[in-house]
mmCIF file of C-alpha atoms and ligand atoms in Angstrom:
data_model
loop_
_atom_site.group_PDB
_atom_site.id
_atom_site.type_symbol
_atom_site.label_atom_id
_atom_site.label_comp_id
_atom_site.label_asym_id
_atom_site.label_seq_id
_atom_site.Cartn_x
_atom_site.Cartn_y
_atom_site.Cartn_z
ATOM 1 C CA MET A 26 76.827 83.378 69.481
ATOM 2 C CA ALA A 27 79.907 85.472 70.037
ATOM 3 C CA GLN A 28 80.069 87.209 73.404
ATOM 4 C CA GLN A 29 79.519 90.922 72.785
ATOM 5 C CA TYR A 30 81.153 93.859 74.542
ATOM 6 C CA ARG A 31 80.714 97.566 74.164
ATOM 7 C CA ILE A 32 84.074 99.310 74.477
ATOM 8 C CA THR A 33 84.470 103.067 74.839
ATOM 9 C CA LEU A 34 87.628 104.410 73.218
ATOM 10 C CA LEU A 35 89.088 107.658 74.547
ATOM 11 C CA PRO A 36 92.111 108.375 72.317
ATOM 12 C CA GLY A 37 92.685 111.851 73.804
ATOM 13 C CA ASP A 38 95.747 113.887 72.837
ATOM 14 C CA GLY A 39 99.290 113.720 71.534
ATOM 15 C CA ILE A 40 100.298 110.181 70.616
ATOM 16 C CA GLY A 41 96.930 108.942 71.935
ATOM 17 C CA PRO A 42 95.201 108.441 68.568
ATOM 18 C CA GLU A 43 98.242 106.623 67.081
ATOM 19 C CA ILE A 44 98.584 104.096 69.878
ATOM 20 C CA MET A 45 94.821 103.647 70.147
ATOM 21 C CA ALA A 46 94.679 102.716 66.458
ATOM 22 C CA VAL A 47 97.101 99.852 67.155
ATOM 23 C CA ALA A 48 95.019 98.666 70.123
ATOM 24 C CA VAL A 49 91.878 98.578 67.997
ATOM 25 C CA ASP A 50 93.615 96.573 65.254
ATOM 26 C CA VAL A 51 94.832 94.139 67.878
ATOM 27 C CA LEU A 52 91.345 93.788 69.346
ATOM 28 C CA LYS A 53 90.068 92.866 65.877
ATOM 29 C CA VAL A 54 92.472 89.925 65.891
ATOM 30 C CA VAL A 55 91.279 88.981 69.394
ATOM 31 C CA GLU A 56 87.670 89.018 68.171
ATOM 32 C CA LYS A 57 88.418 86.395 65.564
ATOM 33 C CA LYS A 58 90.592 84.175 67.745
ATOM 34 C CA PHE A 59 88.319 84.119 70.774
ATOM 35 C CA ASP A 60 84.895 84.435 69.193
ATOM 36 C CA LEU A 61 84.192 87.783 70.827
ATOM 37 C CA GLN A 62 82.516 90.811 69.340
ATOM 38 C CA PHE A 63 83.525 94.351 70.215
ATOM 39 C CA GLU A 64 81.358 97.328 69.513
ATOM 40 C CA PHE A 65 83.541 100.428 69.688
ATOM 41 C CA GLN A 66 82.257 103.855 70.589
ATOM 42 C CA GLU A 67 84.610 106.819 70.643
ATOM 43 C CA ALA A 68 84.328 109.867 72.891
ATOM 44 C CA LEU A 69 86.235 113.070 73.616
ATOM 45 C CA ILE A 70 88.442 113.784 76.614
ATOM 46 C CA GLY A 71 91.314 116.117 77.463
ATOM 47 C CA GLY A 72 92.645 118.694 75.028
ATOM 48 C CA ALA A 73 90.705 117.192 72.130
ATOM 49 C CA ALA A 74 87.505 117.730 74.117
ATOM 50 C CA ILE A 75 88.539 121.278 75.095
ATOM 51 C CA ASP A 76 89.091 122.163 71.449
ATOM 52 C CA ALA A 77 85.765 120.667 70.357
ATOM 53 C CA THR A 78 83.501 121.639 73.264
ATOM 54 C CA GLY A 79 85.371 123.979 75.626
ATOM 55 C CA GLU A 80 85.422 121.372 78.420
ATOM 56 C CA PRO A 81 87.972 118.627 79.199
ATOM 57 C CA LEU A 82 85.253 116.113 80.107
ATOM 58 C CA PRO A 83 81.937 116.746 78.332
ATOM 59 C CA ALA A 84 78.920 115.190 80.089
ATOM 60 C CA ALA A 85 78.308 113.136 76.943
ATOM 61 C CA THR A 86 81.667 111.380 77.440
ATOM 62 C CA LEU A 87 80.776 110.237 80.948
ATOM 63 C CA ASP A 88 77.425 108.967 79.655
ATOM 64 C CA VAL A 89 79.049 107.002 76.851
ATOM 65 C CA CYS A 90 81.541 105.497 79.324
ATOM 66 C CA ARG A 91 78.815 104.523 81.779
ATOM 67 C CA ASN A 92 77.000 102.866 78.940
ATOM 68 C CA SER A 93 79.832 100.476 78.135
ATOM 69 C CA ASP A 94 81.512 97.332 79.440
ATOM 70 C CA ALA A 95 84.983 98.850 79.617
ATOM 71 C CA VAL A 96 86.814 102.061 78.776
ATOM 72 C CA LEU A 97 90.130 102.118 76.951
ATOM 73 C CA LEU A 98 91.959 105.428 77.342
ATOM 74 C CA ALA A 99 95.193 106.471 75.624
ATOM 75 C CA ALA A 100 96.613 109.746 76.964
ATOM 76 C CA ILE A 101 95.691 113.355 77.592
ATOM 77 C CA GLY A 102 97.467 116.708 77.752
ATOM 78 C CA GLY A 103 99.893 118.854 75.783
ATOM 79 C CA TYR A 104 101.725 122.188 75.731
ATOM 80 C CA LYS A 105 98.827 123.804 73.925
ATOM 81 C CA TRP A 106 96.562 123.650 76.965
ATOM 82 C CA ASP A 107 99.184 124.132 79.691
ATOM 83 C CA SER A 108 98.336 127.750 80.446
ATOM 84 C CA LEU A 109 94.606 127.188 81.018
ATOM 85 C CA PRO A 110 93.261 127.439 84.598
ATOM 86 C CA SER A 111 93.475 124.066 86.344
ATOM 87 C CA HIS A 112 89.756 123.187 86.123
ATOM 88 C CA LEU A 113 89.873 123.645 82.336
ATOM 89 C CA ARG A 114 93.090 121.729 81.683
ATOM 90 C CA PRO A 115 93.117 118.283 80.057
ATOM 91 C CA GLU A 116 94.197 116.753 83.396
ATOM 92 C CA ALA A 117 90.902 117.890 84.914
ATOM 93 C CA GLY A 118 89.166 115.672 82.384
ATOM 94 C CA LEU A 119 91.087 112.629 83.545
ATOM 95 C CA LEU A 120 90.474 113.415 87.218
ATOM 96 C CA GLY A 121 86.784 113.991 86.433
ATOM 97 C CA LEU A 122 86.580 110.630 84.697
ATOM 98 C CA ARG A 123 88.147 108.843 87.676
ATOM 99 C CA ALA A 124 85.828 110.632 90.110
ATOM 100 C CA GLY A 125 82.744 110.330 87.890
ATOM 101 C CA LEU A 126 83.147 106.573 87.498
ATOM 102 C CA GLU A 127 84.338 106.179 91.145
ATOM 103 C CA LEU A 128 87.521 104.414 90.098
ATOM 104 C CA PHE A 129 89.193 104.350 93.479
ATOM 105 C CA ALA A 130 91.722 101.596 92.810
ATOM 106 C CA ASN A 131 94.547 102.070 90.342
ATOM 107 C CA LEU A 132 96.713 99.032 89.586
ATOM 108 C CA ARG A 133 100.114 99.765 88.088
ATOM 109 C CA PRO A 134 102.264 96.707 87.527
ATOM 110 C CA ALA A 135 105.990 97.200 86.943
ATOM 111 C CA LYS A 136 107.470 93.948 85.783
ATOM 112 C CA ILE A 137 110.856 93.521 84.182
ATOM 113 C CA ILE A 138 110.606 92.183 80.672
ATOM 114 C CA PRO A 139 113.727 90.019 80.186
ATOM 115 C CA GLN A 140 114.099 91.129 76.543
ATOM 116 C CA LEU A 141 114.356 94.752 77.676
ATOM 117 C CA ILE A 142 116.511 94.404 80.749
ATOM 118 C CA ASP A 143 119.343 96.355 79.175
ATOM 119 C CA ALA A 144 116.997 99.285 78.571
ATOM 120 C CA SER A 145 116.923 99.895 82.343
ATOM 121 C CA THR A 146 119.201 102.630 83.652
ATOM 122 C CA LEU A 147 119.880 100.448 86.697
ATOM 123 C CA LYS A 148 122.310 97.550 86.828
ATOM 124 C CA ARG A 149 121.037 94.204 85.585
ATOM 125 C CA GLU A 150 121.531 92.473 88.957
ATOM 126 C CA ILE A 151 119.426 95.135 90.696
ATOM 127 C CA VAL A 152 116.428 94.912 88.369
ATOM 128 C CA GLU A 153 116.496 91.310 87.142
ATOM 129 C CA GLY A 154 113.296 89.620 88.324
ATOM 130 C CA VAL A 155 111.585 92.783 89.571
ATOM 131 C CA ASP A 156 107.822 92.282 89.664
ATOM 132 C CA ILE A 157 105.957 94.975 91.581
ATOM 133 C CA MET A 158 102.298 95.921 91.702
ATOM 134 C CA VAL A 159 101.579 99.452 92.858
ATOM 135 C CA VAL A 160 98.019 99.831 94.148
ATOM 136 C CA ARG A 161 97.322 103.546 94.167
ATOM 137 C CA GLU A 162 94.251 105.139 95.730
ATOM 138 C CA LEU A 163 92.775 107.228 92.921
ATOM 139 C CA THR A 164 89.744 109.268 93.959
ATOM 140 C CA GLY A 165 90.792 110.772 97.285
ATOM 141 C CA GLY A 166 93.757 112.282 99.061
ATOM 142 C CA ILE A 167 95.291 115.601 98.115
ATOM 143 C CA TYR A 168 94.032 115.388 94.538
ATOM 144 C CA PHE A 169 90.441 115.832 95.671
ATOM 145 C CA GLY A 170 90.522 117.085 99.313
ATOM 146 C CA LYS A 171 88.889 120.384 100.223
ATOM 147 C CA PRO A 172 89.548 123.224 100.743
ATOM 148 C CA LYS A 173 91.481 123.703 97.534
ATOM 149 C CA GLY A 174 92.226 126.775 95.503
ATOM 150 C CA ILE A 175 94.325 129.938 95.338
ATOM 151 C CA PHE A 176 92.979 132.427 97.859
ATOM 152 C CA ASP A 177 93.763 136.063 98.715
ATOM 153 C CA THR A 178 95.089 136.586 102.216
ATOM 154 C CA GLU A 179 94.530 139.633 104.419
ATOM 155 C CA THR A 180 97.945 140.983 103.512
ATOM 156 C CA GLY A 181 97.021 140.894 99.823
ATOM 157 C CA GLU A 182 99.302 137.960 99.207
ATOM 158 C CA LYS A 183 97.949 134.876 97.434
ATOM 159 C CA ARG A 184 97.936 131.497 99.147
ATOM 160 C CA GLY A 185 97.635 128.169 97.319
ATOM 161 C CA VAL A 186 95.854 125.417 99.223
ATOM 162 C CA ASN A 187 95.244 121.710 98.817
ATOM 163 C CA THR A 188 94.104 119.295 101.462
ATOM 164 C CA MET A 189 95.276 115.745 101.985
ATOM 165 C CA ALA A 190 92.415 113.871 103.588
ATOM 166 C CA TYR A 191 91.251 110.273 103.835
ATOM 167 C CA THR A 192 88.267 108.833 105.648
ATOM 168 C CA GLU A 193 88.417 105.424 107.294
ATOM 169 C CA SER A 194 86.128 103.938 104.656
ATOM 170 C CA GLU A 195 88.267 105.284 101.817
ATOM 171 C CA ILE A 196 91.356 103.748 103.365
ATOM 172 C CA ASP A 197 89.656 100.445 104.082
ATOM 173 C CA ARG A 198 88.315 99.941 100.565
ATOM 174 C CA ILE A 199 91.673 100.503 98.864
ATOM 175 C CA GLY A 200 93.308 98.432 101.604
ATOM 176 C CA ARG A 201 91.018 95.496 100.867
ATOM 177 C CA VAL A 202 91.765 95.660 97.154
ATOM 178 C CA ALA A 203 95.490 95.671 97.924
ATOM 179 C CA PHE A 204 95.361 92.757 100.386
ATOM 180 C CA GLU A 205 93.342 90.720 97.876
ATOM 181 C CA ILE A 206 95.853 91.442 95.127
ATOM 182 C CA ALA A 207 98.836 90.704 97.358
ATOM 183 C CA ARG A 208 97.209 87.395 98.223
ATOM 184 C CA LYS A 209 97.213 86.418 94.541
ATOM 185 C CA ARG A 210 100.881 87.419 94.221
ATOM 186 C CA GLN A 211 103.677 86.771 96.747
ATOM 187 C CA SER A 212 101.476 87.704 99.761
ATOM 188 C CA LYS A 213 103.680 90.633 100.722
ATOM 189 C CA LEU A 214 102.093 94.051 101.062
ATOM 190 C CA CYS A 215 104.013 97.244 101.806
ATOM 191 C CA SER A 216 101.901 100.239 102.807
ATOM 192 C CA VAL A 217 103.575 103.569 102.070
ATOM 193 C CA ASP A 218 102.741 106.733 104.007
ATOM 194 C CA LYS A 219 104.249 109.718 105.805
ATOM 195 C CA ALA A 220 102.982 108.833 109.254
ATOM 196 C CA ASN A 221 105.989 110.445 110.955
ATOM 197 C CA VAL A 222 104.618 113.847 109.892
ATOM 198 C CA LEU A 223 101.044 113.669 108.583
ATOM 199 C CA GLU A 224 97.926 112.880 110.615
ATOM 200 C CA VAL A 225 96.196 111.612 107.483
ATOM 201 C CA SER A 226 98.985 109.054 107.204
ATOM 202 C CA GLN A 227 98.694 108.059 110.864
ATOM 203 C CA LEU A 228 95.067 107.153 110.225
ATOM 204 C CA TRP A 229 96.102 105.358 107.018
ATOM 205 C CA ARG A 230 98.660 103.268 108.914
ATOM 206 C CA ASP A 231 96.203 102.460 111.719
ATOM 207 C CA ARG A 232 93.549 101.218 109.316
ATOM 208 C CA MET A 233 95.992 99.164 107.270
ATOM 209 C CA THR A 234 97.254 97.546 110.459
ATOM 210 C CA LYS A 235 93.686 96.773 111.582
ATOM 211 C CA LEU A 236 92.793 95.321 108.173
ATOM 212 C CA ALA A 237 95.836 93.057 108.294
ATOM 213 C CA ALA A 238 94.116 91.008 111.009
ATOM 214 C CA GLN A 239 91.629 89.879 108.347
ATOM 215 C CA TYR A 240 94.439 88.764 106.038
ATOM 216 C CA PRO A 241 96.739 86.688 108.266
ATOM 217 C CA ASP A 242 98.248 85.047 105.179
ATOM 218 C CA VAL A 243 99.553 88.398 103.896
ATOM 219 C CA GLU A 244 102.664 89.936 105.420
ATOM 220 C CA LEU A 245 102.082 93.682 105.933
ATOM 221 C CA THR A 246 104.974 96.126 106.294
ATOM 222 C CA HIS A 247 105.025 99.937 106.396
ATOM 223 C CA LEU A 248 107.471 102.407 104.892
ATOM 224 C CA TYR A 249 107.653 106.184 104.904
ATOM 225 C CA VAL A 250 107.387 107.501 101.381
ATOM 226 C CA ASP A 251 110.887 109.010 101.281
ATOM 227 C CA ASN A 252 112.399 105.710 102.348
ATOM 228 C CA ALA A 253 110.174 103.836 99.880
ATOM 229 C CA ALA A 254 111.458 106.004 97.028
ATOM 230 C CA MET A 255 115.019 105.224 98.083
ATOM 231 C CA GLN A 256 114.374 101.493 98.485
ATOM 232 C CA LEU A 257 112.715 101.331 95.057
ATOM 233 C CA VAL A 258 115.924 102.362 93.328
ATOM 234 C CA ARG A 259 118.278 100.702 95.845
ATOM 235 C CA ALA A 260 116.777 97.229 96.115
ATOM 236 C CA PRO A 261 113.508 96.971 94.194
ATOM 237 C CA LYS A 262 113.266 93.194 94.506
ATOM 238 C CA GLN A 263 112.206 93.539 98.155
ATOM 239 C CA PHE A 264 108.769 94.743 96.935
ATOM 240 C CA ASP A 265 105.836 92.635 95.865
ATOM 241 C CA THR A 266 102.638 94.683 96.276
ATOM 242 C CA ILE A 267 102.669 98.333 97.367
ATOM 243 C CA VAL A 268 99.572 100.205 98.555
ATOM 244 C CA THR A 269 99.584 103.955 98.928
ATOM 245 C CA GLY A 270 97.569 107.142 98.576
ATOM 246 C CA ASN A 271 96.933 109.181 95.467
ATOM 247 C CA LEU A 272 99.927 111.542 95.435
ATOM 248 C CA PHE A 273 102.536 109.096 96.732
ATOM 249 C CA GLY A 274 101.205 106.537 94.270
ATOM 250 C CA ASP A 275 101.523 108.962 91.376
ATOM 251 C CA ILE A 276 105.183 109.527 92.176
ATOM 252 C CA LEU A 277 106.207 106.005 93.165
ATOM 253 C CA SER A 278 104.487 104.411 90.167
ATOM 254 C CA ASP A 279 106.565 106.515 87.782
ATOM 255 C CA ALA A 280 109.717 105.532 89.652
ATOM 256 C CA ALA A 281 108.707 101.853 89.647
ATOM 257 C CA ALA A 282 107.906 102.093 85.942
ATOM 258 C CA MET A 283 111.376 103.346 85.152
ATOM 259 C CA LEU A 284 112.984 100.285 86.784
ATOM 260 C CA THR A 285 111.778 98.421 83.722
ATOM 261 C CA GLY A 286 113.617 100.737 81.351
ATOM 262 C CA SER A 287 110.776 102.468 79.619
ATOM 263 C CA ILE A 288 107.546 103.934 80.824
ATOM 264 C CA GLY A 289 106.414 103.192 77.266
ATOM 265 C CA MET A 290 105.789 99.546 78.214
ATOM 266 C CA LEU A 291 103.551 99.885 81.244
ATOM 267 C CA PRO A 292 99.791 99.484 81.466
ATOM 268 C CA SER A 293 97.360 100.340 84.237
ATOM 269 C CA ALA A 294 93.847 99.518 85.333
ATOM 270 C CA SER A 295 91.525 101.799 87.276
ATOM 271 C CA LEU A 296 88.725 99.957 88.969
ATOM 272 C CA GLY A 297 85.752 100.820 91.145
ATOM 273 C CA ALA A 298 82.949 99.052 92.885
ATOM 274 C CA SER A 299 80.683 98.943 89.817
ATOM 275 C CA GLY A 300 82.828 96.632 87.720
ATOM 276 C CA LEU A 301 83.326 99.259 84.998
ATOM 277 C CA GLY A 302 87.033 100.001 84.628
ATOM 278 C CA VAL A 303 89.284 102.376 82.709
ATOM 279 C CA PHE A 304 92.444 100.916 81.193
ATOM 280 C CA GLU A 305 95.289 103.192 80.139
ATOM 281 C CA PRO A 306 99.052 103.290 79.743
ATOM 282 C CA VAL A 307 101.050 104.839 82.601
ATOM 283 C CA HIS A 308 102.869 107.117 80.157
ATOM 284 C CA GLY A 309 101.491 110.452 78.994
ATOM 285 C CA SER A 310 100.646 111.992 75.651
ATOM 286 C CA ALA A 311 104.278 112.673 74.603
ATOM 287 C CA PRO A 312 103.437 115.824 72.605
ATOM 288 C CA ASP A 313 107.060 116.082 71.412
ATOM 289 C CA ILE A 314 106.639 112.990 69.217
ATOM 290 C CA ALA A 315 102.915 113.225 68.475
ATOM 291 C CA GLY A 316 102.011 112.562 64.862
ATOM 292 C CA LEU A 317 105.544 111.422 63.982
ATOM 293 C CA ASP A 318 104.808 107.677 64.061
ATOM 294 C CA LYS A 319 107.494 107.203 66.736
ATOM 295 C CA ALA A 320 105.407 106.238 69.754
ATOM 296 C CA ASN A 321 105.633 102.869 71.444
ATOM 297 C CA PRO A 322 102.127 101.334 71.239
ATOM 298 C CA LEU A 323 102.935 98.393 73.534
ATOM 299 C CA ALA A 324 101.774 99.963 76.817
ATOM 300 C CA GLN A 325 98.454 100.609 75.104
ATOM 301 C CA VAL A 326 98.328 96.981 73.949
ATOM 302 C CA LEU A 327 99.208 95.770 77.451
ATOM 303 C CA SER A 328 96.482 98.049 78.849
ATOM 304 C CA THR A 329 94.129 96.348 76.411
ATOM 305 C CA ALA A 330 95.257 93.032 77.897
ATOM 306 C CA MET A 331 94.457 94.371 81.387
ATOM 307 C CA MET A 332 91.043 95.368 80.072
ATOM 308 C CA LEU A 333 90.455 91.826 78.849
ATOM 309 C CA ARG A 334 91.668 90.351 82.155
ATOM 310 C CA TYR A 335 90.193 92.676 84.783
ATOM 311 C CA GLY A 336 87.395 94.390 82.874
ATOM 312 C CA LEU A 337 85.926 91.609 80.737
ATOM 313 C CA ASN A 338 87.122 88.475 82.515
ATOM 314 C CA GLN A 339 88.734 87.133 79.340
ATOM 315 C CA ALA A 340 91.979 85.882 80.849
ATOM 316 C CA ALA A 341 92.924 83.663 77.918
ATOM 317 C CA ALA A 342 92.680 86.580 75.504
ATOM 318 C CA ALA A 343 94.753 88.695 77.894
ATOM 319 C CA ASP A 344 97.467 86.013 78.061
ATOM 320 C CA TYR A 345 97.439 85.801 74.282
ATOM 321 C CA LEU A 346 98.125 89.544 73.909
ATOM 322 C CA GLU A 347 100.795 89.597 76.609
ATOM 323 C CA ASN A 348 102.570 86.645 75.046
ATOM 324 C CA GLY A 349 102.338 88.344 71.652
ATOM 325 C CA VAL A 350 104.117 91.406 73.047
ATOM 326 C CA LEU A 351 106.903 89.255 74.532
ATOM 327 C CA GLN A 352 107.246 87.430 71.227
ATOM 328 C CA VAL A 353 107.477 90.557 69.091
ATOM 329 C CA LEU A 354 110.213 91.830 71.413
ATOM 330 C CA ALA A 355 111.984 88.484 71.267
ATOM 331 C CA ASN A 356 111.927 88.852 67.471
ATOM 332 C CA GLY A 357 113.964 92.047 67.875
ATOM 333 C CA ALA A 358 111.291 94.639 67.108
ATOM 334 C CA ARG A 359 111.850 97.904 68.994
ATOM 335 C CA THR A 360 110.470 101.420 69.045
ATOM 336 C CA GLY A 361 112.882 104.288 69.727
ATOM 337 C CA ASP A 362 112.315 104.411 73.497
ATOM 338 C CA ILE A 363 113.456 100.796 73.956
ATOM 339 C CA MET A 364 115.958 100.601 71.087
ATOM 340 C CA SER A 365 119.287 98.886 71.655
ATOM 341 C CA SER A 366 122.034 97.830 69.286
ATOM 342 C CA GLY A 367 121.311 94.936 66.958
ATOM 343 C CA MET A 368 117.563 95.395 67.218
ATOM 344 C CA GLN A 369 115.171 96.536 64.521
ATOM 345 C CA LEU A 370 113.891 100.099 64.920
ATOM 346 C CA LEU A 371 110.214 100.419 64.042
ATOM 347 C CA GLY A 372 107.670 103.205 64.099
ATOM 348 C CA CYS A 373 104.370 102.992 65.932
ATOM 349 C CA ARG A 374 102.405 101.611 63.004
ATOM 350 C CA ALA A 375 105.074 99.102 61.979
ATOM 351 C CA MET A 376 105.316 97.848 65.574
ATOM 352 C CA GLY A 377 101.557 97.315 65.505
ATOM 353 C CA GLU A 378 101.840 95.401 62.237
ATOM 354 C CA ALA A 379 104.691 93.255 63.560
ATOM 355 C CA LEU A 380 102.617 92.416 66.616
ATOM 356 C CA ILE A 381 99.582 91.499 64.549
ATOM 357 C CA GLN A 382 101.719 89.261 62.406
ATOM 358 C CA VAL A 383 102.916 87.447 65.529
ATOM 359 C CA LEU A 384 99.368 87.187 66.863
ATOM 360 C CA GLU A 385 98.027 85.761 63.631
ATOM 361 C CA GLU A 386 100.741 83.127 63.293
HETATM 362 C C1 LIG B 492 98.918 109.712 86.135
HETATM 363 C C2 LIG B 492 99.085 111.148 85.668
HETATM 364 C C3 LIG B 492 97.884 111.947 86.157
HETATM 365 C C4 LIG B 492 97.877 111.919 87.666
HETATM 366 C C5 LIG B 492 97.807 113.386 85.629
HETATM 367 C C6 LIG B 492 97.912 113.452 84.125
HETATM 368 C C7 LIG B 492 96.577 114.090 86.109
HETATM 369 O O1 LIG B 492 100.291 111.655 86.126
HETATM 370 O O2 LIG B 492 97.919 109.093 85.730
HETATM 371 O O3 LIG B 492 99.767 109.246 86.879
HETATM 372 O O4 LIG B 492 98.550 112.724 88.312
HETATM 373 O O5 LIG B 492 97.203 111.056 88.218
HETATM 374 MG MG1 LIG B 493 101.549 110.230 87.065
#
C-alpha cells in the first residue's frame, strides 16, 4: 500500500496560484516514483481570503491545516490590500498561521547554486561555495510582543508602539533547534543580536551562551546585527548556521537570499513542536508579474522538497526534486529573474514542464 499524506495547499495571492500549480504537478510525479499518495486540500489565506470572507485567515483554514500532514504555502499580499488596517491585511493571515500552528522555528537556507553563480550581484570569488542556514525565531519578538498599537498621547499626538520581548523558554527552544541543525552542518553557529543596546538581546545572548555548554561540539559565536549584515555581504563564507530573532531574521534572510542571485530560488520551512510544518518560498507574491506566466516556480518546488524532507521524512524524494532542479538549470532553462546570456528563457508553466520532463527521464 502506498504511504498516504494529506497536504494542505495555500496558494494565496499574486503569483501564488501559478507556482503552486507547478508544485502540485511535480508532486504527482513524486507519487508515482516513490509509491506515495497525496490527498490535496486547498484553503484560503491572505488577500484571496479577505476577498472571499473578509478575513485574512478564516478559522476554517486553520482547521484544514491542523487536519493535515503538511502545509504548502505559496505567497500572500498585494497592492490591493495595502491600505487595510494591519490586523486585516494579508500579512496578518500569515502571522496568524505561524502563531496558530506554533511554528516557532523558521529555516531559511541560502546556498549558492553553481549554475546561477553569475546571477549574483556579488563577485564570484565572494559567493562561490556559500552555504548558509538562517534559523529565524518566528512566533515571538517584536512581531508579537505586547503592548502594540497606535495610541493617542496626552498631547493629542499619536504614538506607534511595538514591543520586542523574549522569554527564556522561547530563546532556549529556538536555540536548541539551531544547535541541532548546526551539528548536522559544519558545527558553527553564529547568534545574532543587538546586545550592546537591547536588554532583550542581552537575555538572548546569555541563554545562547548557557545552551552552548550542552553542545560542546558546536562552535558558538555572537555578532551584533549591524555587523552581521555587513559581514554577510563582505565575507559570507564565514557563516554556516545563523540563529536570530524574528525581526533580525526577517531582514538577514532576505540579504542572505540575495547572495545567491535570486530570491526566486529559495525555500523555507517553518516548524513547531507538533511535527506539522508550513513550507513556503522566501519570496513574496510579486503582484507586478502575477498572472503573466513569468514567475520562477523553483523556490516553490524547493519548498516542496523541504516539505518532503522535514515534514514527511521522505528524504529520497526530496533529493530527487532538488537534483531535478539542478538538472533543469544545467540544461539551460531559466525564468526571467535568473536569465543570463545563452540560456533559454521560459515562463512559469514551461519551466514546470521542463522540470517534469527531467524528473520523468
Ligand atoms: C517573510 C515575510 C513576512 C515576515 C511578511 C509577509 C509578514 O517578509 O516571511 O519573511 O515579515 O515574516
Ligand atoms: Mg521577509
